[in-house]
Coordinates of C-alpha atoms in Angstrom, one line a residue:
X21 CA -0.8 -20.5 -9.7
X22 CA 0.0 -21.6 -6.1
X23 CA 3.6 -20.4 -6.1
X24 CA 3.6 -19.4 -2.4
X25 CA 2.6 -22.7 -0.9
X26 CA 4.6 -23.1 2.3
X27 CA 5.3 -19.3 2.6
X28 CA 4.4 -17.6 5.9
X29 CA 3.2 -14.1 5.4
X30 CA 1.8 -11.2 7.5
X31 CA -0.4 -8.3 6.3
X32 CA -1.0 -5.6 8.9
X33 CA -4.2 -3.6 8.7
X34 CA -6.2 -6.1 6.7
X35 CA -9.8 -5.6 7.7
X36 CA -10.6 -3.8 4.5
X37 CA -9.1 -1.8 1.7
X38 CA -5.6 -2.5 0.4
X39 CA -4.7 -4.8 3.3
X40 CA -7.7 -7.0 2.5
X41 CA -6.9 -7.1 -1.2
X42 CA -3.3 -8.0 -0.5
X43 CA -4.3 -10.8 1.9
X44 CA -6.7 -12.3 -0.7
X45 CA -4.0 -12.2 -3.4
X46 CA -1.5 -14.0 -1.1
X47 CA -4.1 -16.6 -0.3
X48 CA -4.8 -16.9 -4.1
X49 CA -1.1 -17.8 -4.4
X50 CA -1.3 -20.5 -1.8
X51 CA 0.4 -18.7 1.1
X52 CA -0.4 -19.0 4.8
X53 CA -1.6 -15.4 5.6
X54 CA -1.6 -13.9 9.1
X55 CA -3.7 -10.7 9.2
X56 CA -4.1 -8.0 11.8
X57 CA -6.5 -5.3 12.6
X58 CA -8.5 -3.8 15.4
X59 CA -11.9 -5.4 14.5
X60 CA -12.2 -9.1 14.8
X61 CA -15.9 -9.8 14.2
X62 CA -18.3 -8.3 11.6
X63 CA -20.4 -5.5 12.9
X64 CA -24.2 -5.8 13.1
X65 CA -24.4 -2.3 11.7
X66 CA -23.5 -1.3 8.2
X67 CA -20.6 0.9 9.2
X68 CA -18.2 -0.2 6.4
X69 CA -15.4 -0.8 9.0
X70 CA -14.8 -4.4 7.9
X71 CA -13.4 -7.2 10.1
X72 CA -10.7 -9.7 10.2
X73 CA -13.1 -12.6 10.0
X74 CA -14.6 -11.2 6.8
X75 CA -11.1 -11.0 5.3
X76 CA -10.3 -14.5 6.6
X77 CA -13.3 -15.9 4.7
X78 CA -12.3 -14.1 1.5
X79 CA -8.7 -15.4 1.8
X80 CA -9.8 -19.0 2.4
X81 CA -12.2 -18.7 -0.5
X82 CA -9.3 -17.7 -2.7
X83 CA -7.4 -20.9 -1.6
X84 CA -5.2 -19.7 1.2
X85 CA -4.9 -20.4 4.9
X86 CA -5.7 -17.3 7.0
X87 CA -5.0 -16.7 10.6
X88 CA -6.6 -13.5 12.0
X89 CA -5.1 -11.8 15.1
X90 CA -6.6 -8.8 16.7
X91 CA -3.9 -6.2 17.2
X92 CA -3.7 -2.5 17.9
X93 CA -0.5 -1.5 16.1
X94 CA -0.2 1.6 18.4
X95 CA 0.7 -0.8 21.2
X96 CA 4.2 -2.2 20.9
X97 CA 3.6 -5.0 23.3
X98 CA 0.7 -6.3 21.2
X99 CA 2.9 -6.2 18.2
X100 CA 5.7 -8.1 20.0
X101 CA 3.3 -10.8 21.1
X102 CA 2.0 -11.1 17.5
X103 CA 5.5 -11.9 16.2
X104 CA 6.1 -14.2 19.1
X105 CA 3.0 -16.2 18.2
X106 CA 4.0 -16.5 14.6
X107 CA 7.5 -17.7 15.7
X108 CA 5.9 -20.3 18.0
X109 CA 3.4 -21.5 15.4
X110 CA 5.5 -21.4 12.2
X111 CA 9.1 -20.9 13.1
X112 CA 9.6 -18.5 10.2
X113 CA 8.3 -15.4 8.4
X114 CA 8.8 -15.0 4.7
X115 CA 6.9 -11.7 4.1
X116 CA 5.8 -8.7 6.1
X117 CA 3.5 -6.2 4.4
X118 CA 3.4 -3.0 6.4
X119 CA 0.0 -1.6 5.6
X120 CA -1.8 -0.6 8.9
X121 CA -2.9 3.0 8.7
X122 CA -5.1 4.9 11.2
X123 CA -5.2 8.4 9.6
X124 CA -8.1 8.1 7.2
X125 CA -10.8 9.5 9.6
X126 CA -8.5 12.4 10.7
X127 CA -7.6 13.2 7.1
X128 CA -11.3 13.2 6.1
X129 CA -12.2 15.6 8.9
X130 CA -9.2 17.9 7.9
X131 CA -10.1 17.9 4.2
X132 CA -10.0 21.3 2.7
X133 CA -8.3 23.0 5.7
X134 CA -4.8 24.4 5.8
X135 CA -2.6 22.6 8.3
X136 CA -2.8 25.4 10.9
X137 CA -6.5 25.0 11.2
X138 CA -6.2 21.4 12.1
X139 CA -5.1 20.1 15.6
X140 CA -1.5 19.0 16.1
X141 CA -2.9 15.5 16.7
X142 CA -3.4 15.2 12.9
X143 CA 0.4 14.4 12.8
X144 CA 0.0 11.5 15.2
X145 CA -3.1 10.2 13.5
X146 CA -1.2 10.0 10.2
X147 CA 2.2 8.9 11.4
X148 CA 1.8 6.8 14.6
X149 CA 0.0 3.8 13.0
X150 CA 1.2 4.2 9.5
X151 CA 4.9 5.1 10.0
X152 CA 6.1 4.4 13.4
X153 CA 4.1 1.2 13.5
X154 CA 5.8 0.1 10.2
X155 CA 9.2 0.6 11.8
X156 CA 8.2 -1.4 14.9
X157 CA 6.8 -4.3 12.9
X158 CA 9.9 -4.4 10.7
X159 CA 12.1 -4.7 13.8
X160 CA 10.3 -7.9 14.9
X161 CA 10.1 -9.2 11.4
X162 CA 13.8 -8.7 10.8
X163 CA 14.6 -10.6 14.0
X164 CA 12.7 -13.6 12.6
X165 CA 14.1 -13.3 9.1
X166 CA 17.8 -12.8 9.7
X167 CA 18.5 -16.2 11.2
X168 CA 17.0 -17.8 8.0
X169 CA 18.9 -15.4 5.7
X170 CA 15.8 -14.7 3.6
X171 CA 12.7 -12.6 3.6
X172 CA 10.8 -9.6 2.1
X173 CA 9.4 -6.5 3.8
X174 CA 7.0 -4.4 1.7
X175 CA 6.0 -1.0 3.1
X176 CA 3.0 0.5 1.5
X177 CA 3.6 4.1 0.6
X178 CA 2.1 6.6 -1.9
X179 CA 2.7 9.1 -4.7
X180 CA 2.1 11.6 -1.9
X181 CA 5.7 11.0 -1.0
X182 CA 6.7 13.3 -3.9
X183 CA 3.6 15.4 -4.6
X184 CA 1.2 17.2 -2.3
X185 CA -1.8 15.1 -1.4
X186 CA -4.2 15.6 1.5
X187 CA -1.9 17.4 4.0
X188 CA 1.7 18.1 5.1
X189 CA 1.6 15.3 7.8
X190 CA 0.5 12.8 5.2
X191 CA 3.2 13.7 2.7
X192 CA 5.9 13.7 5.4
X193 CA 4.8 10.3 6.6
X194 CA 4.9 8.8 3.1
X195 CA 8.3 10.3 2.3
X196 CA 9.5 8.8 5.6
X197 CA 8.1 5.4 4.6
X198 CA 10.1 5.5 1.4
X199 CA 13.3 6.5 3.4
X200 CA 12.8 3.8 6.1
X201 CA 12.3 1.1 3.4
X202 CA 15.5 2.2 1.6
X203 CA 17.6 2.6 4.7
X204 CA 16.4 -0.8 6.1
X205 CA 17.4 -2.3 2.8
X206 CA 21.0 -1.3 3.3
X207 CA 21.2 -3.0 6.7
X208 CA 19.2 -6.1 5.6
X209 CA 21.0 -6.7 2.3
X210 CA 23.9 -8.7 3.8
X211 CA 21.2 -11.0 5.2
X212 CA 19.5 -11.6 1.8
X213 CA 16.4 -9.7 3.0
X214 CA 14.7 -7.3 0.7
X215 CA 13.0 -4.1 1.9
X216 CA 10.8 -2.3 -0.7
X217 CA 8.5 0.7 -0.7
X218 CA 5.4 0.0 -2.7
X219 CA 3.4 2.7 -4.5
X220 CA -0.1 1.6 -5.6
X221 CA -1.9 3.9 -8.1
X222 CA -5.4 5.3 -7.5
X223 CA -7.0 2.4 -5.6
X224 CA -10.8 2.1 -5.4
X225 CA -10.9 1.1 -1.7
X226 CA -14.1 1.4 0.2
X227 CA -13.1 4.8 1.6
X228 CA -11.9 6.3 -1.6
X229 CA -14.9 5.1 -3.5
X230 CA -17.1 6.8 -1.0
X231 CA -15.0 10.0 -1.3
X232 CA -15.4 10.0 -5.1
X233 CA -19.1 9.4 -4.8
X234 CA -19.5 12.4 -2.5
X235 CA -17.6 14.8 -4.8
X236 CA -19.6 17.8 -5.9
X237 CA -20.9 17.7 -9.4
X238 CA -18.8 20.8 -10.1
X239 CA -15.8 18.5 -10.1
X240 CA -16.7 17.8 -13.7
X241 CA -15.2 21.1 -14.6
X242 CA -11.8 20.2 -13.2
X243 CA -10.0 17.5 -15.3
X244 CA -8.2 16.0 -12.4
X245 CA -11.2 15.9 -10.1
X246 CA -13.4 14.5 -12.9
X247 CA -10.9 11.7 -13.4
X248 CA -11.3 10.7 -9.8
X249 CA -15.1 10.9 -9.9
X250 CA -15.2 8.8 -13.1
X251 CA -12.9 6.2 -11.6
X252 CA -10.4 6.7 -14.4
X253 CA -7.5 4.2 -14.3
X254 CA -8.4 3.0 -10.9
X255 CA -6.8 -0.1 -9.5
X256 CA -8.5 -2.6 -7.1
X257 CA -6.6 -3.6 -3.9
X258 CA -6.2 -7.1 -5.4
X259 CA -3.6 -5.8 -8.0
X260 CA -1.3 -4.6 -5.3
X261 CA -1.6 -8.0 -3.6
X262 CA -0.8 -9.9 -6.8
X263 CA 2.2 -7.8 -7.4
X264 CA 3.5 -8.4 -3.8
X265 CA 2.9 -12.2 -4.3
X266 CA 5.0 -12.0 -7.5
X267 CA 7.7 -10.1 -5.7
X268 CA 7.7 -12.8 -2.9
X269 CA 8.3 -15.5 -5.4
X270 CA 10.9 -13.6 -7.5
X271 CA 14.4 -15.0 -6.9
X272 CA 15.8 -11.7 -8.2
X273 CA 13.9 -9.4 -5.9
X274 CA 17.1 -8.2 -4.2
X275 CA 17.9 -6.4 -7.4
X276 CA 14.9 -4.1 -6.7
X277 CA 16.0 -2.7 -3.3
X278 CA 16.7 0.9 -2.9
X279 CA 14.1 2.0 -5.5
X280 CA 10.4 2.8 -5.2
X281 CA 8.3 0.0 -6.8
X282 CA 5.2 1.1 -8.6
X283 CA 2.4 -1.4 -8.7
X284 CA 1.2 -0.9 -12.3
X285 CA 4.7 -1.1 -13.6
X286 CA 5.4 -4.3 -11.7
X287 CA 2.1 -5.7 -12.9
X288 CA 3.2 -5.1 -16.5
X289 CA 6.6 -6.6 -15.8
X290 CA 5.1 -9.8 -14.3
X291 CA 2.2 -10.0 -16.8
X292 CA -0.5 -9.5 -14.1
X293 CA -4.0 -8.2 -14.5
X294 CA -6.4 -6.7 -12.0
X295 CA -9.5 -8.3 -10.5
X296 CA -11.6 -7.1 -13.5
X297 CA -9.1 -8.3 -16.1
X298 CA -8.0 -4.8 -16.8
X299 CA -4.4 -3.5 -16.8
X300 CA -4.2 0.0 -15.1
X301 CA -1.1 2.0 -16.1
X302 CA 1.4 3.8 -14.0
X303 CA 0.5 7.3 -12.9
X304 CA 3.7 8.5 -14.8
X305 CA 2.6 6.9 -18.1
X306 CA 1.6 9.0 -21.0
X307 CA -1.5 6.8 -21.2
X308 CA -2.6 8.1 -17.8
X309 CA -1.2 11.7 -18.0
X310 CA -2.6 12.8 -21.3
X311 CA -6.2 11.7 -20.7
X312 CA -5.9 13.2 -17.2
X313 CA -5.4 16.6 -18.7
X314 CA -7.6 16.1 -21.8
X315 CA -10.7 14.2 -20.7
X316 CA -11.8 13.5 -24.2
X317 CA -9.0 11.0 -24.6
X318 CA -10.3 8.8 -21.8
X319 CA -12.5 7.0 -24.2
X320 CA -9.5 5.9 -26.3
X321 CA -6.7 5.2 -23.9
X322 CA -5.4 2.3 -26.0
X323 CA -4.4 4.8 -28.7
X324 CA -1.9 6.5 -26.4
X325 CA 1.5 4.8 -25.9
X326 CA 2.1 3.3 -22.5
X327 CA 5.4 5.0 -22.1
X328 CA 6.6 6.2 -18.7
X329 CA 7.8 9.8 -18.3
X330 CA 11.3 9.9 -16.9
X331 CA 11.5 10.8 -13.2
X332 CA 13.9 13.7 -14.0
X333 CA 11.1 15.4 -16.0
X334 CA 8.4 14.7 -13.5
X335 CA 10.5 16.2 -10.7
X336 CA 11.0 19.3 -12.7
X337 CA 7.3 19.7 -13.6
X338 CA 4.3 17.9 -12.0
X339 CA 5.8 16.5 -8.8
X340 CA 6.5 19.2 -6.2
X341 CA 9.3 17.4 -4.5
X342 CA 11.7 19.7 -2.5
X343 CA 14.4 21.0 -4.8
X344 CA 18.1 21.1 -4.1

């Protein structure tokens, strides 16, 4: 359904992974999709980096118009010129997806180490392009959106906002993404602009798929690690994109500001399925949690109710959020 025809959208960090899937889904919905990244052309070596031109081809194949712009989101001037170009070419911006992230390599190198054995630069790798860059892009997007009194800013965050994943700098950055999205929403609400923090589930990106493939066979003894290695309840990047496309077209989206938005729960609400036709469940659903602990149930997930555990219980038990 081409419900975003005429909409001007921007996805940052779209050479691969979530950004690429989001861009494809927006194209699928008929949007004009600007995409950014540091790599414009495909590499001659099989390095798995991805490129803007490859994403452009995929978006156009899905039915959208795609405009790739090479941008380093650690450079504020490049970001300013990006939005200036969109203003000159389109005169409007309906959706910004803050997705650019530069911390993957640093987190991979720091895997298994306590924070004090990593260099202080790990903080900057996680939170310069991936937190500060989201704030900078949102400034320029809001300047374009407020005169039109409409728009949507989606900031990609993570369950690592509430529960330990990877490292302290990662968790701090994701918590900050949630807070920035919520606080921006307060100031943008009078202008009819929605700001949302988006939590995908376990997404089988290129990097995460490689991580799972490289896990030691001993992971089979740990239920949680075996779930990752098996690809249990994984989502594809396209599902996040389809959800963001639905949010962009939803006239009641302002009613969602101030709360974290979980991709699987929104997909259920909007009646959306993933690329493979499957319907992954929320990571707080009994249908995910019980088979996570008892691997034998993974063969029969449909027998378990798709009921979400209340946040109050999760915060007392499995999520290690700071307590007051």
